[in-house]
Coordinates of C-alpha atoms in Angstrom, one line a residue:
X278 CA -13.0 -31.8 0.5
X279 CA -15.8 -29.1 1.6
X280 CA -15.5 -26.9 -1.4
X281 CA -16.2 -24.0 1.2
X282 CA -13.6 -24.4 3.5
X283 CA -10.9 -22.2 4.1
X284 CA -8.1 -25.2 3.2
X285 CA -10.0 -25.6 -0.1
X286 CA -10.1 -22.3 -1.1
X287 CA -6.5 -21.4 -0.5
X288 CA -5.4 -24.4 -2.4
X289 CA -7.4 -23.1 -4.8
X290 CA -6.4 -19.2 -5.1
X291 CA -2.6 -20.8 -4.4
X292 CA -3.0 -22.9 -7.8
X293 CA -4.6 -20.3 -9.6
X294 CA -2.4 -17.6 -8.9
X295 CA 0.5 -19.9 -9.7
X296 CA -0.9 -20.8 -13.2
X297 CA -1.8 -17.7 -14.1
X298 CA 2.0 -16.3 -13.5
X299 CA 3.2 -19.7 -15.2
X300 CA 0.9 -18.3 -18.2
X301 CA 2.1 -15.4 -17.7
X302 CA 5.7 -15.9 -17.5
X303 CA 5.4 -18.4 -20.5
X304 CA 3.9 -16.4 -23.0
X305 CA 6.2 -13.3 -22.1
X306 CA 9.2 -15.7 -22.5
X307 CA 8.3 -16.4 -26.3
X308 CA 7.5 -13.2 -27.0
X309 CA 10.5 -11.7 -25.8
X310 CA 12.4 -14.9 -26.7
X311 CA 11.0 -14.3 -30.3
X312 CA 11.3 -10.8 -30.6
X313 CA 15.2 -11.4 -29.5
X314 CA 16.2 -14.1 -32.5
X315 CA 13.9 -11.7 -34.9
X316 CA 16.4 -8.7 -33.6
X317 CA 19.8 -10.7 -33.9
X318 CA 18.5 -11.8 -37.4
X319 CA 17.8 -7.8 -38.8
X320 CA 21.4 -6.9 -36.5
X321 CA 22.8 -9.4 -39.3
X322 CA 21.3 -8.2 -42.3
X323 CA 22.0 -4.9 -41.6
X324 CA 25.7 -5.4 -40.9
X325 CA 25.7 -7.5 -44.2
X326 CA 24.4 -4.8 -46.6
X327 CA 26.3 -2.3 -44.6
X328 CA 29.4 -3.9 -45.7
X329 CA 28.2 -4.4 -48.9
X330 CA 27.6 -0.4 -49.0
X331 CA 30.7 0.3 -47.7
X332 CA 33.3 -1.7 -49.5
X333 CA 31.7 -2.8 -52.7
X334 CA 29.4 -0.1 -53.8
X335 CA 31.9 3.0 -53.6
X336 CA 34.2 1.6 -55.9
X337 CA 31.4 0.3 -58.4
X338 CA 32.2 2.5 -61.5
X339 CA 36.1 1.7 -61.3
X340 CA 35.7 -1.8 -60.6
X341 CA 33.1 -2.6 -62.3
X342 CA 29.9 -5.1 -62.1
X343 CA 31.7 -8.3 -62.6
X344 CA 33.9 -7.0 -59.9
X345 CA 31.5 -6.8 -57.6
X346 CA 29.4 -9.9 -58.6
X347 CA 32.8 -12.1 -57.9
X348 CA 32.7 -10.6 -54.3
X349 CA 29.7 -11.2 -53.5
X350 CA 30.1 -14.9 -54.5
X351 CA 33.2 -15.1 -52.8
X352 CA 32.7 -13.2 -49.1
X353 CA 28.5 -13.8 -48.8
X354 CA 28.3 -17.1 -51.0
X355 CA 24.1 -16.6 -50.7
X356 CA 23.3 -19.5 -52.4
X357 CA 25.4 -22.1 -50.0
X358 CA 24.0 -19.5 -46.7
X359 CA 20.8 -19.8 -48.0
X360 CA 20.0 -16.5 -48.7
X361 CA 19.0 -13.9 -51.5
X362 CA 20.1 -10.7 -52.6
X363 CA 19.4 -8.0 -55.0
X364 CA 21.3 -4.3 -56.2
X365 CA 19.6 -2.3 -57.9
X366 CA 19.9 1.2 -59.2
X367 CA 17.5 4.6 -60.0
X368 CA 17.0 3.2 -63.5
X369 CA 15.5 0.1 -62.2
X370 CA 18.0 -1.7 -63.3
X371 CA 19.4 -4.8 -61.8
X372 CA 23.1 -4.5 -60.4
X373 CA 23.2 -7.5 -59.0
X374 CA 20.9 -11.0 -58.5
X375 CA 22.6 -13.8 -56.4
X376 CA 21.0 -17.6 -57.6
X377 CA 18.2 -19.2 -56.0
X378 CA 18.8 -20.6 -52.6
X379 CA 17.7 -23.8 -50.9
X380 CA 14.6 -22.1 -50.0
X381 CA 12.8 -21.0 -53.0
X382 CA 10.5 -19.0 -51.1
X383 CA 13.6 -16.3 -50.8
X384 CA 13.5 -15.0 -54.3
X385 CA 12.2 -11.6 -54.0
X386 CA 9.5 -10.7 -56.8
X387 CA 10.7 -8.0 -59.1
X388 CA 10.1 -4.6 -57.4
X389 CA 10.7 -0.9 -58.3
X390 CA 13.2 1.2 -57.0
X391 CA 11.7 3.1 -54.2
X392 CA 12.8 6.6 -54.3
X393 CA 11.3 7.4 -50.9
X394 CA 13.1 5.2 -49.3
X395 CA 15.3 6.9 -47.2
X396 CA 16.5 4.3 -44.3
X397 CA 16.4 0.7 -43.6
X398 CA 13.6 -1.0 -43.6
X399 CA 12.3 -4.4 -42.4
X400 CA 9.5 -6.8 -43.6
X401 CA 9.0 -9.5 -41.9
X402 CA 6.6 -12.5 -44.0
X403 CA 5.6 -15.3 -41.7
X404 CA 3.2 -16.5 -44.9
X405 CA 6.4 -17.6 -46.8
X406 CA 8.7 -17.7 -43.5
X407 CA 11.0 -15.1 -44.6
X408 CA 13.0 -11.4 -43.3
X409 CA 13.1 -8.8 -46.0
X410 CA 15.4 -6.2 -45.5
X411 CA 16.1 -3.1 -47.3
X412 CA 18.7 -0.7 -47.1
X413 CA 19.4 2.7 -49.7
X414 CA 22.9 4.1 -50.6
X415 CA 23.3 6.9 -52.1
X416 CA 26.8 7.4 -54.0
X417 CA 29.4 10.5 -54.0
X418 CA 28.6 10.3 -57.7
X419 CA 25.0 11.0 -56.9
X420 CA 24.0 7.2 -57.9
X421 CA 21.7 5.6 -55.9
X422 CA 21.5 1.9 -55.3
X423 CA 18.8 0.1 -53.0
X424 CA 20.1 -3.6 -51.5
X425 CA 17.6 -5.8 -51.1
X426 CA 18.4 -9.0 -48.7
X427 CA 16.2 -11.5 -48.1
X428 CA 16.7 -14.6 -44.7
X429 CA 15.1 -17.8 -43.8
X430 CA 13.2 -17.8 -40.8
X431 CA 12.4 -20.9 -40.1
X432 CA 15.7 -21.9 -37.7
X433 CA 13.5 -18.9 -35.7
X434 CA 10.3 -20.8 -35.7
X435 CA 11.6 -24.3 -35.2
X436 CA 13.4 -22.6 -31.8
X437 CA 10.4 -21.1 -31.0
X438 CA 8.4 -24.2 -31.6
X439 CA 10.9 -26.0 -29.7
X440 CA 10.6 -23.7 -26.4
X441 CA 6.4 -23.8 -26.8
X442 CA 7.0 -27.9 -26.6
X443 CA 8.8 -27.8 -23.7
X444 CA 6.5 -25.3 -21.7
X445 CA 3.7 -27.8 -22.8
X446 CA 5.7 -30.6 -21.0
X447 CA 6.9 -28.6 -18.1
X448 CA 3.6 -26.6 -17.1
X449 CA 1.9 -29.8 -16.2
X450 CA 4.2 -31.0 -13.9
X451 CA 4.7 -27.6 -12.7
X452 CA 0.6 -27.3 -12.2
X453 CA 0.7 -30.9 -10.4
X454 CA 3.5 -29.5 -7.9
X455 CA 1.7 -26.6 -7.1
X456 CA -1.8 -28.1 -6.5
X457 CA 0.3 -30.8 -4.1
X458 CA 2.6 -28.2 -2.4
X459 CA -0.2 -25.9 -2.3
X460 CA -2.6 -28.6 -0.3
X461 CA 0.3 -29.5 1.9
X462 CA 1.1 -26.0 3.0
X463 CA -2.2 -24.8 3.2
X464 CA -3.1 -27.9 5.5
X465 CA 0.4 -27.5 7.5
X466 CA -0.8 -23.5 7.9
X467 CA -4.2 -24.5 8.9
X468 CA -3.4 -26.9 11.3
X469 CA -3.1 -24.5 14.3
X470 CA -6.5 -23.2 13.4
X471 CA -7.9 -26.6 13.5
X472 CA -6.7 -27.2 17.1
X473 CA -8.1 -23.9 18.4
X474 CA -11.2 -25.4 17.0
X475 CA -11.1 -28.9 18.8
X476 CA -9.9 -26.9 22.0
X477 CA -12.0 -24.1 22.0
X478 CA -15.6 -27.0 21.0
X479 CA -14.4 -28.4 24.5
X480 CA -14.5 -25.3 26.6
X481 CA -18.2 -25.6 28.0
X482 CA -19.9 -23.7 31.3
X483 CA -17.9 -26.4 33.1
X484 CA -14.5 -25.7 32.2
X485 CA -14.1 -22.0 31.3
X486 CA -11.2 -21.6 33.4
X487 CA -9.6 -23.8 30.5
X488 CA -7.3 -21.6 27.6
X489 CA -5.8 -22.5 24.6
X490 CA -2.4 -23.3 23.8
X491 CA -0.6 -19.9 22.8
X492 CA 2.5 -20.2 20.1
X493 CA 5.0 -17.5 20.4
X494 CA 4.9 -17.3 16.5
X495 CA 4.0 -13.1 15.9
X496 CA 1.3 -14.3 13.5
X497 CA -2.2 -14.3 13.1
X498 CA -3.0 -17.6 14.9
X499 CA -1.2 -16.0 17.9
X500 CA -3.1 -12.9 18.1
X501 CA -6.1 -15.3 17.2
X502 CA -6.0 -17.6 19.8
X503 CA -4.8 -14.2 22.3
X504 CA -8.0 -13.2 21.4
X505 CA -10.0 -15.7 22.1
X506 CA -8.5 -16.6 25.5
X507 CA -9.3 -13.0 26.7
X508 CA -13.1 -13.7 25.2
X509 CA -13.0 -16.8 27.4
X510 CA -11.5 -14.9 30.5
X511 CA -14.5 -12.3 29.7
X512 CA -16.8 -15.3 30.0
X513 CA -15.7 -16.5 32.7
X514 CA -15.7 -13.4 34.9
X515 CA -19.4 -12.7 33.5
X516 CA -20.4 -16.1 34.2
X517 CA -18.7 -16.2 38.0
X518 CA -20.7 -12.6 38.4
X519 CA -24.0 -13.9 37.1
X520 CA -23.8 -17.3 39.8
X521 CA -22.8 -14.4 42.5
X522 CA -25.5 -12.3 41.4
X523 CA -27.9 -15.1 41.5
X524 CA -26.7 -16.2 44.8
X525 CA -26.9 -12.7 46.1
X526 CA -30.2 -11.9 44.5
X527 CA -32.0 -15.2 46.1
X528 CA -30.5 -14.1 49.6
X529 CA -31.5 -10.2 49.4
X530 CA -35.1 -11.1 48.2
X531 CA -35.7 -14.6 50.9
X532 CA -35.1 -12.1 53.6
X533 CA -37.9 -9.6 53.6
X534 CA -40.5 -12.6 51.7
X535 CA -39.7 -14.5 55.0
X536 CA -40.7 -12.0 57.3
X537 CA -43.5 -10.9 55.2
X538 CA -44.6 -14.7 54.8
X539 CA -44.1 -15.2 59.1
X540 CA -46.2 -11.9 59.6
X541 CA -49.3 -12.8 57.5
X542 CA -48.7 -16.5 58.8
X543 CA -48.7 -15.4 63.0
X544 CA -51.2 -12.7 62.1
X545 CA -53.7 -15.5 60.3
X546 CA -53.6 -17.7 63.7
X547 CA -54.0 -14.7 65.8
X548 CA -57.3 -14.2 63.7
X549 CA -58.9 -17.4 65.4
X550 CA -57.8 -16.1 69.1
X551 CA -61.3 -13.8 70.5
X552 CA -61.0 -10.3 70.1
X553 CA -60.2 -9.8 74.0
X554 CA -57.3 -12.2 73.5
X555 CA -55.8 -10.0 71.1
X556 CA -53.0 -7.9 71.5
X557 CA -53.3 -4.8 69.1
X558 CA -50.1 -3.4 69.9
X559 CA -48.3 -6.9 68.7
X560 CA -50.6 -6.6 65.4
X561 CA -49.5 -2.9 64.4
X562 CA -45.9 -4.0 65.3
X563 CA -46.0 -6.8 62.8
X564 CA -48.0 -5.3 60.1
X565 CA -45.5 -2.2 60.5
X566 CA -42.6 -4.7 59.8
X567 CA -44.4 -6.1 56.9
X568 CA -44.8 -3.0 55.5
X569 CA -41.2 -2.0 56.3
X570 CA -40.0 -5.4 54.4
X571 CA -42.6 -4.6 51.8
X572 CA -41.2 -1.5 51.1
X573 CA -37.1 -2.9 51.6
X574 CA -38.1 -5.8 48.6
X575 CA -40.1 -2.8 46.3
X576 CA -37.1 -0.9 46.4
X577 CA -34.5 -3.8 45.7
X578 CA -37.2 -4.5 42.9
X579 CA -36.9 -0.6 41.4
X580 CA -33.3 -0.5 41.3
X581 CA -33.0 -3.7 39.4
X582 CA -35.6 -2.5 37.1
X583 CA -33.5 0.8 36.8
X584 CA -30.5 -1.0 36.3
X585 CA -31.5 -2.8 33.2
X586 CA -33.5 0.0 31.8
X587 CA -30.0 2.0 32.5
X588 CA -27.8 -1.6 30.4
X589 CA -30.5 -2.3 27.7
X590 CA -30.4 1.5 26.9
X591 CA -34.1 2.1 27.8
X592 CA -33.8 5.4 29.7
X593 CA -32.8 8.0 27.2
X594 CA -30.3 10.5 29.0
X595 CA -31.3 14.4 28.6
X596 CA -28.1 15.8 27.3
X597 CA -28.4 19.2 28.8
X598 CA -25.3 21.4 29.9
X599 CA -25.3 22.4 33.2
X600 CA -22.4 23.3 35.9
X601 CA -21.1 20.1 37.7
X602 CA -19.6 22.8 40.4
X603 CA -22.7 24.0 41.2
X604 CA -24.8 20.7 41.0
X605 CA -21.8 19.1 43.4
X606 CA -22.1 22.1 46.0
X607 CA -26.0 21.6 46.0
X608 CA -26.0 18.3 46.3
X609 CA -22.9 18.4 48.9
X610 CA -25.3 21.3 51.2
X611 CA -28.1 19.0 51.5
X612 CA -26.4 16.0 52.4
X613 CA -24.7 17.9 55.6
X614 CA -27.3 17.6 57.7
X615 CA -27.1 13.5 57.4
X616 CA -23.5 13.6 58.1
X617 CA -23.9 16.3 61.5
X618 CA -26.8 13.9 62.8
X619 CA -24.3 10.7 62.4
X620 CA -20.9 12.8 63.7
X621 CA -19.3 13.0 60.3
X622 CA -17.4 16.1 58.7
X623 CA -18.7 16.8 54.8
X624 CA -15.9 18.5 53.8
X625 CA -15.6 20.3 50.0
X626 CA -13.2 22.6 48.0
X627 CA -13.9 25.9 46.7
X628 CA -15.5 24.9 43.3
X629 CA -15.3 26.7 40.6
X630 CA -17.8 27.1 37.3
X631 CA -17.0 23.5 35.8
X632 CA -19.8 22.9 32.8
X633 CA -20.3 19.6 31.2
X634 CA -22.8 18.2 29.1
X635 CA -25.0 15.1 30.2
X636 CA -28.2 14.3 32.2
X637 CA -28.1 16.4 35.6
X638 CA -30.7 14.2 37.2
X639 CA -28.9 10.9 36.9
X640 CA -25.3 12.5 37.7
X641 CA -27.2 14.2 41.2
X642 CA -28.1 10.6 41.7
X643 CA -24.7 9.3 41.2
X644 CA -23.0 12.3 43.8
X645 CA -26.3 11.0 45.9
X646 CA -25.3 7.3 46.0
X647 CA -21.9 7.9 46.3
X648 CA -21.8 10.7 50.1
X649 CA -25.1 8.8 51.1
X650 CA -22.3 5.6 51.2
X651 CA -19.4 7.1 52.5
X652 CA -21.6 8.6 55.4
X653 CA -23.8 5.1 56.0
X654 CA -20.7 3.3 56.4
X655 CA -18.2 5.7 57.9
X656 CA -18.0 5.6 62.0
X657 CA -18.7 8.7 63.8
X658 CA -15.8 11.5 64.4
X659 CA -14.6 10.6 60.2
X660 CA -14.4 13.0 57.8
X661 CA -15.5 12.9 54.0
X662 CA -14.0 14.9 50.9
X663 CA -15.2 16.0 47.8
X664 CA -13.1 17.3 45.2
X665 CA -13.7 18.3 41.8
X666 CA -11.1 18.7 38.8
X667 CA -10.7 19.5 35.1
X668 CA -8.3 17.1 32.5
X669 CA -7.9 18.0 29.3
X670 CA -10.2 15.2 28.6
X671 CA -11.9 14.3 31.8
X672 CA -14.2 15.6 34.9
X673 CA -13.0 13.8 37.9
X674 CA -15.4 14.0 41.0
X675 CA -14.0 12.7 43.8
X676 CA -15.4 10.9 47.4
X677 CA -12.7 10.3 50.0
X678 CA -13.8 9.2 53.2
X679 CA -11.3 8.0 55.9
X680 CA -13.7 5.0 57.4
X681 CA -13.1 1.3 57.8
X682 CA -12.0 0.5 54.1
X683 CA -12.8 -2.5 52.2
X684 CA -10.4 -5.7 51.7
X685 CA -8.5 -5.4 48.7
X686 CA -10.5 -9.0 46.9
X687 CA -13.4 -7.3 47.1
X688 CA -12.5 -3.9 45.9
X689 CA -12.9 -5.8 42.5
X690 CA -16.6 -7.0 43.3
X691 CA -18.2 -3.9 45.0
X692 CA -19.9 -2.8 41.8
X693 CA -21.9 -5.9 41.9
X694 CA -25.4 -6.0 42.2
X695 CA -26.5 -7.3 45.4
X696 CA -22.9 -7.5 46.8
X697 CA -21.7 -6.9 50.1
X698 CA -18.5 -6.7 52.1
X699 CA -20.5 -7.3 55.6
X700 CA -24.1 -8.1 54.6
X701 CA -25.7 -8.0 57.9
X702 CA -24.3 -4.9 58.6
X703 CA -25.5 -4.0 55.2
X704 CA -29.1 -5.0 55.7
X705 CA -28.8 -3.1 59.5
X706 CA -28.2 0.2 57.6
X707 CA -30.5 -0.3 54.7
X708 CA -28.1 -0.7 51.9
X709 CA -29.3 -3.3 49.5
X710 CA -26.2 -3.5 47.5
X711 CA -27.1 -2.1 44.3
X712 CA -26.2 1.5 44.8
X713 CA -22.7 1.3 43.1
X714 CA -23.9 -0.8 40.4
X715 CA -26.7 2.2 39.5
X716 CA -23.4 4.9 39.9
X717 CA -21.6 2.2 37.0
X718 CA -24.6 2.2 34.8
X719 CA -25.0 6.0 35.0
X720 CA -21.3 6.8 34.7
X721 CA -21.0 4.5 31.5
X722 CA -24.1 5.8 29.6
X723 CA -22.4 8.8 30.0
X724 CA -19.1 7.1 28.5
X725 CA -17.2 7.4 31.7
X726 CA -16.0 5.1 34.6
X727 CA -15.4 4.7 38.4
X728 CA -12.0 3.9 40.2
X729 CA -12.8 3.0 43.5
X730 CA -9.2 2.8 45.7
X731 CA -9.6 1.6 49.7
X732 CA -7.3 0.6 52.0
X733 CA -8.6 -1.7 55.1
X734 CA -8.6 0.4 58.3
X735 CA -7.1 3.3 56.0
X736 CA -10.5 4.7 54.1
X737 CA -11.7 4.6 50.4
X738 CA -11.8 6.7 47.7
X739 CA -14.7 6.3 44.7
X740 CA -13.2 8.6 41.8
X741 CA -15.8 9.6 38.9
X742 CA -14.2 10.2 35.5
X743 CA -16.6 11.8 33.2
X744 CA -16.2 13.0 29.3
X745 CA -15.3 16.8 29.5

């Protein structure tokens, strides 16, 4: 298995985390395990002596020692319960001293009375595996006594010792189940992502149309694979617009190269002809059309060059603020004079002061593109509008025009560079099909868009939405 794979590694967190809580839970289970027998053991001691305190020790000086020595046989029995006690008083003296138990390592060494001991007290000796407990009583009489108790420890420590076997035993097996369950499920989660991969290493330039598989499961794979079936529709689309573009580029250029080719062709033949067979009004003509074709094919050339200084971020925009109102009336004025010589009413509303902030050159070239088309392509007796309004986000600009429309399938392509709805039409009025793709550029390197509506036979409307 690739040590670096994604299946390796969460088998490998999955068994680590799971040993580490095992640990975990194991060593908090003896400790609180052991702290819990330790506690029941000191609950009994201390309800021992406090009996003792209660009932024997009260009644000391009228019953006597041997009194309470023959209770203590008879209700404790230490010797038989395998435990050890000791009374003693202020004097030092020793009250009481039950025999040795089974365990000789219970006998408490002679010790003085503690006068400042006050409450209970616990020792607890894992070096001879024994509880010491102490408890003081302090007489109506003003006699004090101490009880010292002493208890084997070692039922404790063989339960103990019995619980860290078993965990010994268990926590393999429960490690071996882990690492198996873990590779399982990590392999079952995996396997969606492994068929994304086969499908999406057959997806080529061939088949791009092809998506994966979606499950309706809300999880990551789902989002995943939505993901990557939008990337491929992106693809696609870019890839179908660069085989257009290509297409459209290679007819655009072939046209004026041919006629400039036929020109200097006829013109090199008419070179061998005697000067009084030449014709030099046929001459100017053609080198006139070379020119004109010369000029058509350095123009296409400019734009393209603009277009990808505009997309690879070359031209640096001069962020200046200036009044679109203004720049839009301006622009609006000169372009009149176009649309009276072709019959067409430019027609715009009263601006008023509408500042924004971006390059006034390009954005005149936009308004430019955008009333030079609807004019070029709008019949006589039509009328175009220009409007301008203010969002609370947005500048919309606004080009209605109520000409021939476009088809709605090619709404979607009439940003394209070197597209055309009617191209000989196109060529006829010297569009070259790259306008609206320079109005794109220049509206999104100022972060907005266009929305171009049309209806065939109904007119179009190109809507500018600009940051306020």
């Amino acid at each position: 298995m690739n040590p670096r794979s994604l299946h390796f590694r969460l088998s490998l967190y999955h068994v680590s985390l799971l040993t580490l809580t095992l640990l975990v839970f194991a060593g908090t289970s003896y400790w609180g395990f052991r702290r819990h027998l330790i506690a029941s053991l000191e609950a009994q001691c201390a309800s021992q002596t406090r009996q003792i305190s209660v009932s024997l020790l009260p009644g000391l000086p009228k019953s006597g020692i041997q009194y309470l020595r023959d209770e203590m046989e008879e209700h404790y029995a230490p010797e038989s319960n395998n435990l050890f006690f000791r009374i003693v008083n202020a004097k030092n003296e020793i009250i009481y001293e039950s025999g040795p138990p089974r365990d000789k390592n219970l006998v408490l060494e002679p010790t003085q009375f503690n006068a400042d001991l006050k409450q209970t007290r616990t020792h607890l000796d894992t070096d001879r595996h024994r509880l010491v407990f102490l408890r003081p009583y302090q007489a109506e009489t003003g006699e004090s006594y101490q009880i010292q108790m002493s208890t084997s420890i070692v039922p404790i420590e063989r339960d103990l010792e019995g619980l860290w076997k078993a965990g010994l035993l268990v926590l393999p097996f429960a490690l071996l189940g882990s690492v198996v369950g873990g590779f399982l499920l990590s392999k079952r989660s995996l396997k969606p992502v492994r068929e994304v991969i086969v499908t999406a290493g057959k997806i080529n330039t061939n088949n791009l149309r092809e998506r994966l598989q979606e499950s309706q499961t809300g999880d990551e794979i789902e989002r995943l694979t939505a993901t990557l079936n939008k990337m491929f529709e992106r693809l696609d689309a870019s890839f179908k617009q660069m085989i257009r573009f290509t297409g459209d580029a290679s007819h655009e250029l072939r046209t004026p190269l041919t006629v400039i080719r036929g020109n200097l062709e006829l013109l090199m033949r008419n070179s061998s002809i005697s000067q009084r067979d030449r014709n030099p009004e046929e001459t100017k003509e053609m080198l006139a059309q070379t020119l004109e074709e010369t000029e058509r094919l350095s123009k296409s050339v400019g734009q393209l060059l603009e277009l990808t200084q505009l997309d690879s971020g070359e031209i640096q925009l001069e962020q200046e603020v200036f009044d679109l109102a203004e720049l839009t009336n301006t622009t609006a004025e000169q372009m009149k004079l176009l649309a009276e010589d072709k019959g067409i009413q430019l027609e715009t509303d009263g601006f008023s002061s509408l500042p924004i902030r971006g390059d006034r050159h390009r954005i005149k070239q936009l308004l430019l593109n955008l009333i030079d088309n609807a004019i070029k392509y709008c019949p006589s007796g039509s009328q175009v509008h220009i409007r301008l309004a203010r969002g609370v986000k947005e500048v919309v600009l606004e080009v209605e025009d109520d000409g021939p429309g476009v088809p709605q399938e090619a709404i979607q392509h009439l940003t394209d560079r070197f597209y055309r709805v009617d191209k000989s039409r196109s060529r006829e009025m010297g569009g070259s099909g790259l306008g609206l793709s320079i109005c794109t550029s220049i509206c999104e390197a100022h972060g907005g868009r266009i929305e171009i509506e049309s209806r065939l036979g109904k007119g179009s409307l190109f809507r500018v939405c600009l940051p306020a």
